[in-house]
PDB file of C-alpha atoms in Angstrom:
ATOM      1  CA  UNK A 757       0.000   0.000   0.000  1.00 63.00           C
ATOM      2  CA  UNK A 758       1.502   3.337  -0.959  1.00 78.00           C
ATOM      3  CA  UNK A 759       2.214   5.724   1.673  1.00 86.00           C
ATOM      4  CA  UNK A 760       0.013   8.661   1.579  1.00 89.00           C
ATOM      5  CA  UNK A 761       0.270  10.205   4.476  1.00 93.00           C
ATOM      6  CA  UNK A 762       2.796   9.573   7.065  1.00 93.00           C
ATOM      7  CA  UNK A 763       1.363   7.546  10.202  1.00 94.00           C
ATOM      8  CA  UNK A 764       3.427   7.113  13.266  1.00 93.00           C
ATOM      9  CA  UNK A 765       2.995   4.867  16.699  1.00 90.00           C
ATOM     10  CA  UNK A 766       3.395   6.283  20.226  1.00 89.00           C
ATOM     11  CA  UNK A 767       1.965   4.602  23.138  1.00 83.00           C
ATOM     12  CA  UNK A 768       0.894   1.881  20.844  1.00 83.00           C
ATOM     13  CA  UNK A 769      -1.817   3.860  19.378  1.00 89.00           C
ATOM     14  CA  UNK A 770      -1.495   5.150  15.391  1.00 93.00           C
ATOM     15  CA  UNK A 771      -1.264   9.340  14.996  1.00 96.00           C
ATOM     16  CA  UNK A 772      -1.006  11.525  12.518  1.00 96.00           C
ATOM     17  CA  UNK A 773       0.328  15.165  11.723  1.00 96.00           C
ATOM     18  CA  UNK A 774      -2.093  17.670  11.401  1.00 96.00           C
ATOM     19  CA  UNK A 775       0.305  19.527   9.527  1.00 96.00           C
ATOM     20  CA  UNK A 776       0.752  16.457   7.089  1.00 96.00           C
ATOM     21  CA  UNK A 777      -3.180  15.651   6.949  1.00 96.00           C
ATOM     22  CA  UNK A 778      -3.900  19.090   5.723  1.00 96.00           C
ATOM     23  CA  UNK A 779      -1.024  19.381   3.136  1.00 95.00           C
ATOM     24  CA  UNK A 780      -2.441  15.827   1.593  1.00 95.00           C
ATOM     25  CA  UNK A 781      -5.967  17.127   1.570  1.00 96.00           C
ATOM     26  CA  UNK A 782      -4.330  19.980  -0.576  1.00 95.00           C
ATOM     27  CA  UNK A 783      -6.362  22.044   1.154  1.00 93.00           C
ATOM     28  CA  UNK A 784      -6.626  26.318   0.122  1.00 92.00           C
ATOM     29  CA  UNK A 785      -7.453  27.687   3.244  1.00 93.00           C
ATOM     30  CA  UNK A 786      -4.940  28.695   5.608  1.00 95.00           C
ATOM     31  CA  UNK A 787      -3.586  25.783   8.073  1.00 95.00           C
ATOM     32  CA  UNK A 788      -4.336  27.985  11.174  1.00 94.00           C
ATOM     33  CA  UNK A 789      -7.875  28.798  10.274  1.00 96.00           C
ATOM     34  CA  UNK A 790      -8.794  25.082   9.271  1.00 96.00           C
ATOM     35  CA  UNK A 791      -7.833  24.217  12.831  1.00 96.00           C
ATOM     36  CA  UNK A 792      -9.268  26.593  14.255  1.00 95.00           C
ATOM     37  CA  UNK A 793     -12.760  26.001  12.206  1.00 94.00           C
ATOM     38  CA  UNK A 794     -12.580  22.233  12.659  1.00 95.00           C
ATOM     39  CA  UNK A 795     -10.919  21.163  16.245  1.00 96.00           C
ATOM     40  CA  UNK A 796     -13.709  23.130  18.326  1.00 93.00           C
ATOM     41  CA  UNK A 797     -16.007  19.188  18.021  1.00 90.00           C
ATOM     42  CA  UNK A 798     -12.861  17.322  19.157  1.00 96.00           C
ATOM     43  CA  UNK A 799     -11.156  17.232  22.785  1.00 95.00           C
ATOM     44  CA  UNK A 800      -7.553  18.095  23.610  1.00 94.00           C
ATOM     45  CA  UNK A 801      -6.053  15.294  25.149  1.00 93.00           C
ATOM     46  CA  UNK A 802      -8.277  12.509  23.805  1.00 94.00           C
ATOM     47  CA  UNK A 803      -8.488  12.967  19.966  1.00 96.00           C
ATOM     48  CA  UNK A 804      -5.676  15.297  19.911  1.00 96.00           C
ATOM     49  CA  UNK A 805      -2.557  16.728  21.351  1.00 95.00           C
ATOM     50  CA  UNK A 806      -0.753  20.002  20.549  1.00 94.00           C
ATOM     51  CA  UNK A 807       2.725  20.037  19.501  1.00 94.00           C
ATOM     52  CA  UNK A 808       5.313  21.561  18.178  1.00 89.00           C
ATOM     53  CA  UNK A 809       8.034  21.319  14.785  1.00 84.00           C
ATOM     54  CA  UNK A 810      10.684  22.668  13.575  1.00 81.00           C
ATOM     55  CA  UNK A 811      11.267  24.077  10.240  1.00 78.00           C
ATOM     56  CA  UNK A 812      13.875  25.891   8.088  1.00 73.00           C
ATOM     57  CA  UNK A 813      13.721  29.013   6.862  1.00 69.00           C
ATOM     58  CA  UNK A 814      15.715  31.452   4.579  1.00 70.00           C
ATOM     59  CA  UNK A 815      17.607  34.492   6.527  1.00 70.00           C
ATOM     60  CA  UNK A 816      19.777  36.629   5.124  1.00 69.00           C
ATOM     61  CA  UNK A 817      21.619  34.070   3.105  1.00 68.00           C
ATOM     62  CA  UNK A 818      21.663  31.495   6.228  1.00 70.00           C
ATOM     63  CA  UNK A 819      19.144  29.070   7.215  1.00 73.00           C
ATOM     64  CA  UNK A 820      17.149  29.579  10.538  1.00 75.00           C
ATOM     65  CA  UNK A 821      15.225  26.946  12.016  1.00 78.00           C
ATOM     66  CA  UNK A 822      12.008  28.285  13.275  1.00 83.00           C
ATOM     67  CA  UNK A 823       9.052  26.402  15.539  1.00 87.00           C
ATOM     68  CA  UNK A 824       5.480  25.820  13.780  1.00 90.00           C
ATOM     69  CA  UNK A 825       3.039  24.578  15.824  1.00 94.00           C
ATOM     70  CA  UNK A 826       1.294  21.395  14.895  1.00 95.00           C
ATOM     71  CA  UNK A 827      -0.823  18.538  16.287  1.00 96.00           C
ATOM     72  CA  UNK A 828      -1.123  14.401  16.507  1.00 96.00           C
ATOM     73  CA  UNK A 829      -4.107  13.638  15.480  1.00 96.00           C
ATOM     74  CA  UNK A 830      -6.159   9.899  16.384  1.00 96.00           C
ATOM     75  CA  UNK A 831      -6.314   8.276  12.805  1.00 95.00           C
ATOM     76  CA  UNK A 832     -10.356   8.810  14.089  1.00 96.00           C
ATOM     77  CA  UNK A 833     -10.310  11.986  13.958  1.00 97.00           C
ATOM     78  CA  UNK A 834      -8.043  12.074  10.643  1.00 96.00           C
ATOM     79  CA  UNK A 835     -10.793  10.193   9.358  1.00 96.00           C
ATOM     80  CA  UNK A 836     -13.600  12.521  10.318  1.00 96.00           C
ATOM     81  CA  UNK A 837     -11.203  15.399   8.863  1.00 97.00           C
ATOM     82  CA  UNK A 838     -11.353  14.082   5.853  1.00 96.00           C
ATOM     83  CA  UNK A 839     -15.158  13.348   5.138  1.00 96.00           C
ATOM     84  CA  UNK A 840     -15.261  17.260   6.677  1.00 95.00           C
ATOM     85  CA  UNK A 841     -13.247  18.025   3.881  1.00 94.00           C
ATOM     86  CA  UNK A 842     -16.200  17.186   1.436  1.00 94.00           C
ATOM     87  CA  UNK A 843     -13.364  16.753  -1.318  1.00 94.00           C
ATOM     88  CA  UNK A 844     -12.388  13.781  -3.777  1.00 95.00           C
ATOM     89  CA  UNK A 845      -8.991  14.195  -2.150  1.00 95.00           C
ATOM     90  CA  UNK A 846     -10.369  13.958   1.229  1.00 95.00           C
ATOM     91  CA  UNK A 847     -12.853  10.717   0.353  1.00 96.00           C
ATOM     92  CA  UNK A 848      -9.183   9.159  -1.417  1.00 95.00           C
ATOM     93  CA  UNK A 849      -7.669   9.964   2.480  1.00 95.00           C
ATOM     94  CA  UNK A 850      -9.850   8.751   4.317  1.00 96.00           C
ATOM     95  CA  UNK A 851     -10.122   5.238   2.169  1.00 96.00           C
ATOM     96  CA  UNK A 852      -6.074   5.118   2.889  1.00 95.00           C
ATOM     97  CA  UNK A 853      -6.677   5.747   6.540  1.00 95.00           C
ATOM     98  CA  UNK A 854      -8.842   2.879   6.165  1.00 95.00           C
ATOM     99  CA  UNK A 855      -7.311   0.458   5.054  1.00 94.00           C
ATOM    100  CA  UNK A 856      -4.278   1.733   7.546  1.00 93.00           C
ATOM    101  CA  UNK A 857      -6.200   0.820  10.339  1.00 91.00           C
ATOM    102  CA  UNK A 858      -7.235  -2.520   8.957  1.00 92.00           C
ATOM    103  CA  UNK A 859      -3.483  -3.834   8.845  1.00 91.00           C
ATOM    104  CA  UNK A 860      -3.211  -2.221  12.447  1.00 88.00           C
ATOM    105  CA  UNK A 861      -6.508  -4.295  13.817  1.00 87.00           C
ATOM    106  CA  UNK A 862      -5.325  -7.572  12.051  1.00 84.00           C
ATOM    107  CA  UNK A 863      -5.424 -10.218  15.071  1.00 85.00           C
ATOM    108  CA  UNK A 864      -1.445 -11.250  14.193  1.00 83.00           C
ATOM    109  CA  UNK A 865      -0.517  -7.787  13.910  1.00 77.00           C
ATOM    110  CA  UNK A 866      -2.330  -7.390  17.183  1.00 81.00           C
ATOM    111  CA  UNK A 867      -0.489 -10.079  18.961  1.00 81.00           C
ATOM    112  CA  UNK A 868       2.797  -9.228  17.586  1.00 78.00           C
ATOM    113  CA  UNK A 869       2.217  -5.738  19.248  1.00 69.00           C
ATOM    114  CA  UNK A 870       0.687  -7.342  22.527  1.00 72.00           C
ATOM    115  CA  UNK A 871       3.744  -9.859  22.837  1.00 72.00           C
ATOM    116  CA  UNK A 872       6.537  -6.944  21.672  1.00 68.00           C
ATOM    117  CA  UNK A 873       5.270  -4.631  24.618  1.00 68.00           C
ATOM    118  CA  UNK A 874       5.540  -7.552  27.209  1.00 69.00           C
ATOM    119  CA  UNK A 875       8.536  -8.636  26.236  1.00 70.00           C
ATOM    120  CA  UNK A 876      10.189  -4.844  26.199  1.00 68.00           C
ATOM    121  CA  UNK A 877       8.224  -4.410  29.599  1.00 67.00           C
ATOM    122  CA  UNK A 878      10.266  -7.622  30.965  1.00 66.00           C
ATOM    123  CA  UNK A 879      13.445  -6.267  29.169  1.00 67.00           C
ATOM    124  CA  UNK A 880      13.437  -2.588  30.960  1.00 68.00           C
ATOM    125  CA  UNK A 881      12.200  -4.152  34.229  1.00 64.00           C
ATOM    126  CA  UNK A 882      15.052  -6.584  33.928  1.00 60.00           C
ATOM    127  CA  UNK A 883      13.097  -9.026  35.563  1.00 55.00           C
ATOM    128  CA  UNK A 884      14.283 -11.447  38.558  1.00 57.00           C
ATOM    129  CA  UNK A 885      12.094 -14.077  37.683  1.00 55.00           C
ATOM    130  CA  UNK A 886      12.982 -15.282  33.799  1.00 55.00           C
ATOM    131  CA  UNK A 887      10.326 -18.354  34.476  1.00 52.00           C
ATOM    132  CA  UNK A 888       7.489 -15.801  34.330  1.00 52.00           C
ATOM    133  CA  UNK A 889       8.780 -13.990  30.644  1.00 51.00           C
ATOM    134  CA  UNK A 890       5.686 -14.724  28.237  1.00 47.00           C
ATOM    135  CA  UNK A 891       7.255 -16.619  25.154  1.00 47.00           C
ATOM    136  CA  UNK A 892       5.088 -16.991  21.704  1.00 50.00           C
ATOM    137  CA  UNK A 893       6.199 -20.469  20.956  1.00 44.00           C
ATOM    138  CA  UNK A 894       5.894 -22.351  17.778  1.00 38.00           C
ATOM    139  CA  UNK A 895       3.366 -24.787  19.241  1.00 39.00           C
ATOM    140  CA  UNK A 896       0.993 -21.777  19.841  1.00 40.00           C
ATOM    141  CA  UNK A 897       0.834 -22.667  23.620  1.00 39.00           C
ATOM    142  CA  UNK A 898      -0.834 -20.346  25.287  1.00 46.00           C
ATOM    143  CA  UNK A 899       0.375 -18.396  28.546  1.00 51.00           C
ATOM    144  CA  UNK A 900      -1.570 -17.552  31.838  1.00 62.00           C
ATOM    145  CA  UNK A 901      -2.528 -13.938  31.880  1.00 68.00           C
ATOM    146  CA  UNK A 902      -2.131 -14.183  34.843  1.00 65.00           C
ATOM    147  CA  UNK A 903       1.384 -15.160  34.595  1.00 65.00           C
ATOM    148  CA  UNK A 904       1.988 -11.809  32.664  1.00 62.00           C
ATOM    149  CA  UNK A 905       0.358  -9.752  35.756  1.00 62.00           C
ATOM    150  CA  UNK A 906       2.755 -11.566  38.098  1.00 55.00           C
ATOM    151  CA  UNK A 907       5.507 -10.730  35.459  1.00 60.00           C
ATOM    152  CA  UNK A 908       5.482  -6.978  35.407  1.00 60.00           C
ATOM    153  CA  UNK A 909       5.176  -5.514  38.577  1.00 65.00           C
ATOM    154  CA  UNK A 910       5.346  -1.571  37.659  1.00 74.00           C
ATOM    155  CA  UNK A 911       1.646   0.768  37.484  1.00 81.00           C
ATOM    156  CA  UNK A 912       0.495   0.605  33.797  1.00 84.00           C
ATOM    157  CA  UNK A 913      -0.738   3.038  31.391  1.00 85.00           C
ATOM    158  CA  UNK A 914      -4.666   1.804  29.790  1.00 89.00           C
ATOM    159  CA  UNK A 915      -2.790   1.547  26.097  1.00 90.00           C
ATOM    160  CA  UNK A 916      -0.427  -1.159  27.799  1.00 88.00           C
ATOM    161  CA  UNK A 917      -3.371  -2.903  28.720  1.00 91.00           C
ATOM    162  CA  UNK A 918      -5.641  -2.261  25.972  1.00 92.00           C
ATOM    163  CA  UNK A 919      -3.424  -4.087  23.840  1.00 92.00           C
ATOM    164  CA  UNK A 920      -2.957  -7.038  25.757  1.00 89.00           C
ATOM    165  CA  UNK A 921      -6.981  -7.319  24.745  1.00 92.00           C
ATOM    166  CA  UNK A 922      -6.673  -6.363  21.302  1.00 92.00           C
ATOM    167  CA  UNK A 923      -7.967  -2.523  21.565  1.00 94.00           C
ATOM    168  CA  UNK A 924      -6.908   1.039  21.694  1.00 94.00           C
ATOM    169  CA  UNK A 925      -6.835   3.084  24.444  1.00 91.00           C
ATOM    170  CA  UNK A 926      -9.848   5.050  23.592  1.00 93.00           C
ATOM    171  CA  UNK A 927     -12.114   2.029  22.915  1.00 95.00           C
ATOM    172  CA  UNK A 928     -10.689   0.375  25.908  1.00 94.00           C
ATOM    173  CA  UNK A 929     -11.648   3.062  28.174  1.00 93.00           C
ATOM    174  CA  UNK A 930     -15.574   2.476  26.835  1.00 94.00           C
ATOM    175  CA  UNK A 931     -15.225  -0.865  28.190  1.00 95.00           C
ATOM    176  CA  UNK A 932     -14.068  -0.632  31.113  1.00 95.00           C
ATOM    177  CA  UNK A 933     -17.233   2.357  31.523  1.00 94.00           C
ATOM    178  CA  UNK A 934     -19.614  -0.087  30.103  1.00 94.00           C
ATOM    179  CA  UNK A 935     -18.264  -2.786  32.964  1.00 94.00           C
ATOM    180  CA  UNK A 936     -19.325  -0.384  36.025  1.00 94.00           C
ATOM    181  CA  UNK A 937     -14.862   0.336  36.684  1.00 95.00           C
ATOM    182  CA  UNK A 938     -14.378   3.638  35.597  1.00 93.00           C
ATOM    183  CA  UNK A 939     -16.717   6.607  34.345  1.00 92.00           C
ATOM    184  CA  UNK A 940     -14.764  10.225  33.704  1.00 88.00           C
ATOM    185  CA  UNK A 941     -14.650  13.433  35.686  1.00 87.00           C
ATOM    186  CA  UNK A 942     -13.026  16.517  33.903  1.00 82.00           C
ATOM    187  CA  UNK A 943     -11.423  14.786  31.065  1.00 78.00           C
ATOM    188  CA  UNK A 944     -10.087  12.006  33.779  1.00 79.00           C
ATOM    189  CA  UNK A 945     -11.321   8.128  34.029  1.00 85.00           C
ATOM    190  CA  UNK A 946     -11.970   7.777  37.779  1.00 89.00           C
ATOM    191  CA  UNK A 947     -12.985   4.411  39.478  1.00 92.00           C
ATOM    192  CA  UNK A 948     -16.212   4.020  40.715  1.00 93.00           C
ATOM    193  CA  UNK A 949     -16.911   4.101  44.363  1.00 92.00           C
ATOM    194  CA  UNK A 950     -17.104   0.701  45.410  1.00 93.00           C
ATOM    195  CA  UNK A 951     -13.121   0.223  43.704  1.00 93.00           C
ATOM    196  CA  UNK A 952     -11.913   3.480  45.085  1.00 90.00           C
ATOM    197  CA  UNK A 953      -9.173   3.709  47.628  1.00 90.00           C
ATOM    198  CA  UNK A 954      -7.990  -0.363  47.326  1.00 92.00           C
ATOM    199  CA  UNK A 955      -4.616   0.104  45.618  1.00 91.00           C
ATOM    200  CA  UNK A 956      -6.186  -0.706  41.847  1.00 92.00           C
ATOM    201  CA  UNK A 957      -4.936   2.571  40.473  1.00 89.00           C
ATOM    202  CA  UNK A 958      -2.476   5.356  41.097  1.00 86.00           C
ATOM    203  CA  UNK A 959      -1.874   8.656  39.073  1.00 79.00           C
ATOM    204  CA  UNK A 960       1.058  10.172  37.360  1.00 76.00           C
ATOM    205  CA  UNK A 961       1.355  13.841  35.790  1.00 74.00           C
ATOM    206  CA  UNK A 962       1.126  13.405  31.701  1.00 69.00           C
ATOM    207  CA  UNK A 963       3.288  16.405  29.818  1.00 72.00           C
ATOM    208  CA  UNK A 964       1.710  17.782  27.145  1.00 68.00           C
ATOM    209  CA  UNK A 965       1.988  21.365  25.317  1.00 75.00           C
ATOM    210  CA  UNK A 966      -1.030  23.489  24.264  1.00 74.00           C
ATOM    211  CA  UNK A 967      -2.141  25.159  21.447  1.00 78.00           C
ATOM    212  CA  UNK A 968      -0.288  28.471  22.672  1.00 80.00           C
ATOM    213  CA  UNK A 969       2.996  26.162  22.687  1.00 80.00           C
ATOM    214  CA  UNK A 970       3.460  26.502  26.653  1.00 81.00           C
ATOM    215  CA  UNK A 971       3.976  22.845  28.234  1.00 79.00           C
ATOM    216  CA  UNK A 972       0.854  22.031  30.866  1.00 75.00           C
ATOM    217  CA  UNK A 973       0.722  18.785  32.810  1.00 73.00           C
ATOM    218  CA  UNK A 974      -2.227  17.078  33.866  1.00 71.00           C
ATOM    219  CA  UNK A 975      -2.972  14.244  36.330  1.00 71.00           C
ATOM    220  CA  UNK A 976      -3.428  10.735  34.044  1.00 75.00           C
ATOM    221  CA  UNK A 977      -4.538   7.015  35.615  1.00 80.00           C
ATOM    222  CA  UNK A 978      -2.338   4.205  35.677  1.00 86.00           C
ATOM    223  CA  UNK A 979      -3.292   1.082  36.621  1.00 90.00           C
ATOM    224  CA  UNK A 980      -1.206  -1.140  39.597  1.00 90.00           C
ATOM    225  CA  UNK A 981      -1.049  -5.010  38.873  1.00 88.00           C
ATOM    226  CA  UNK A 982      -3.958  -5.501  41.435  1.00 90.00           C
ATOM    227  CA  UNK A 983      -6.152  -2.954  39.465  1.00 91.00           C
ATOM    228  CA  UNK A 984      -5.009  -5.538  36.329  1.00 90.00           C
ATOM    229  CA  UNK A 985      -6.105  -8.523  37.678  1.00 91.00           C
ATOM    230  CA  UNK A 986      -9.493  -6.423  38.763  1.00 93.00           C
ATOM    231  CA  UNK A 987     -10.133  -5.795  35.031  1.00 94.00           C
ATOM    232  CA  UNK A 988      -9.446  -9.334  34.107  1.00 92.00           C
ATOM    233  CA  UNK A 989     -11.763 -10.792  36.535  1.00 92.00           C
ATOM    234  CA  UNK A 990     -14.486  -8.580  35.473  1.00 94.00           C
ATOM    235  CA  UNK A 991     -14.325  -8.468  32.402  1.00 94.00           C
ATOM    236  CA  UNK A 992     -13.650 -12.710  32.164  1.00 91.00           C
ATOM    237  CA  UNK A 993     -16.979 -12.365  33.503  1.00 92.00           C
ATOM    238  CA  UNK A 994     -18.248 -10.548  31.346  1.00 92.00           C
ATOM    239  CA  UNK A 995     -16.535 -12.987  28.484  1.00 91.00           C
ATOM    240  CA  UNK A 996     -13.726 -10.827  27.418  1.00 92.00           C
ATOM    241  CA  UNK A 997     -10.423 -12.483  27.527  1.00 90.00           C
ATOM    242  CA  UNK A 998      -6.802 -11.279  27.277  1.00 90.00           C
ATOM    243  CA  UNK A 999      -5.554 -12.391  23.225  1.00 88.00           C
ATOM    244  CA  UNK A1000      -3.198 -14.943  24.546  1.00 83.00           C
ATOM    245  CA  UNK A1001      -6.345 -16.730  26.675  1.00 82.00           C
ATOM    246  CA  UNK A1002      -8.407 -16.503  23.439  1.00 79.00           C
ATOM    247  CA  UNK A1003      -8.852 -19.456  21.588  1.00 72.00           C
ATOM    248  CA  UNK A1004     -10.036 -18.390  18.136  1.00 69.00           C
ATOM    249  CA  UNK A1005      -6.433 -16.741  18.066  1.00 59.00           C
ATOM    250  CA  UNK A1006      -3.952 -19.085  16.519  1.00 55.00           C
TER     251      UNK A1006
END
């Protein structure tokens, strides 16, 4: 598949330039005023995040590198760019976006992913206990998930976790809502009251920079191994397994 548009991974989750997006819609109107026209529907934090690059410029002769301030955009909200475009270019985008996430939601790209973030986890941690490192073997034996909790004993982020289940972060978060966990207060999951104060979660500052290029920081939920084994009880309840505990996965 031919590149269109640049896509890049952080946090295990696809993004894409905003700055990028709107050059391959070829859009006419300036690329501050299409932000600021389109990005009032979306939320800061969830479909987006503010950045900056750099650039380089002509000066006298020289070169000057100069800051332009951009944005990673969810390939969802690339998508909905795109049909907002109401252009042949954007309907040709979005198809490519597509298809993009189509390769990225393939179960044995999935797995790949899920088993590539363990085994990093295990490699940073540098584990005590090698016994408990989750191996994809030829004979497709599967591992414990619980095995894996036991394995990495550091607070989580949700896209760490998500992907041990096969989803994104954002989708992920709508299950664990729809399971009676978690519901959000000012742009923050919290866990409901019955699973509050028990050690299931604790919360780190995430780093971000705004659309005024000054760098904020707001409080984000990780998960603690006993808040992992809390989702996999209820959602095993609820008949959603880990991928490595699922057997229509090969």
């Amino acid at each position: 598949m031919q590149e269109l548009i640049k896509v890049t991974v952080q946090n295990d989750q696809q993004f894409v330039s905003a700055r990028d997006l709107y050059k391959g819609l070829e859009l006419k109107i300036r690329f501050s005023l299409w932000v600021s026209k389109n990005f009032d529907s979306f939320e800061e934090g969830q479909d987006f995040t503010s950045v900056s690059t750099d650039t380089e410029v002509s000066n006298n002769g020289g070169v000057q590198v100069r800051k332009l301030q951009d944005y990673l955009l969810t390939i969802d909200m690339a998508k909905e760019l795109c049909m907002m475009s109401k252009t042949e270019k954007g309907k040709e985008v979005r198809k490519y976006f597509i298809e993009v996430e189509r390769k990225w939601n393939d179960p044995q790209e999935i797995v790949k992913r899920g088993y590539a973030i363990l085994q990093n986890e295990n490699t940073q941690l540098k584990l005590e206990n090698k016994n408990l490192t989750i191996q994809l073997e030829e004979s497709n034996k599967k591992a414990s998930y619980l095995d894996v909790i036991l394995g990495a004993p550091d607070a989580l982020a949700i896209t760490q976790i998500a992907a041990d289940y096969g989803y994104n972060a954002k989708d992920f978060n709508k299950l664990l809502h729809k399971a009676r966990i978690q519901h959000k207060v000012n742009g923050q999951w919290i866990l409901y009251k019955v699973y509050m104060g028990q050690g299931y979660v604790t919360t780190k500052p995430f780093t971000f920079v705004d659309h005024k290029g000054i760098t904020r920081s707001r409080p984000s939920t990780y998960w603690t191994q006993k808040g992992r084994k809390l989702i996999y009880d209820i959602l095993k309840d609820n008949d959603v397994l880990p991928l490595i505990e699922r057997s229509d996965i090969e």
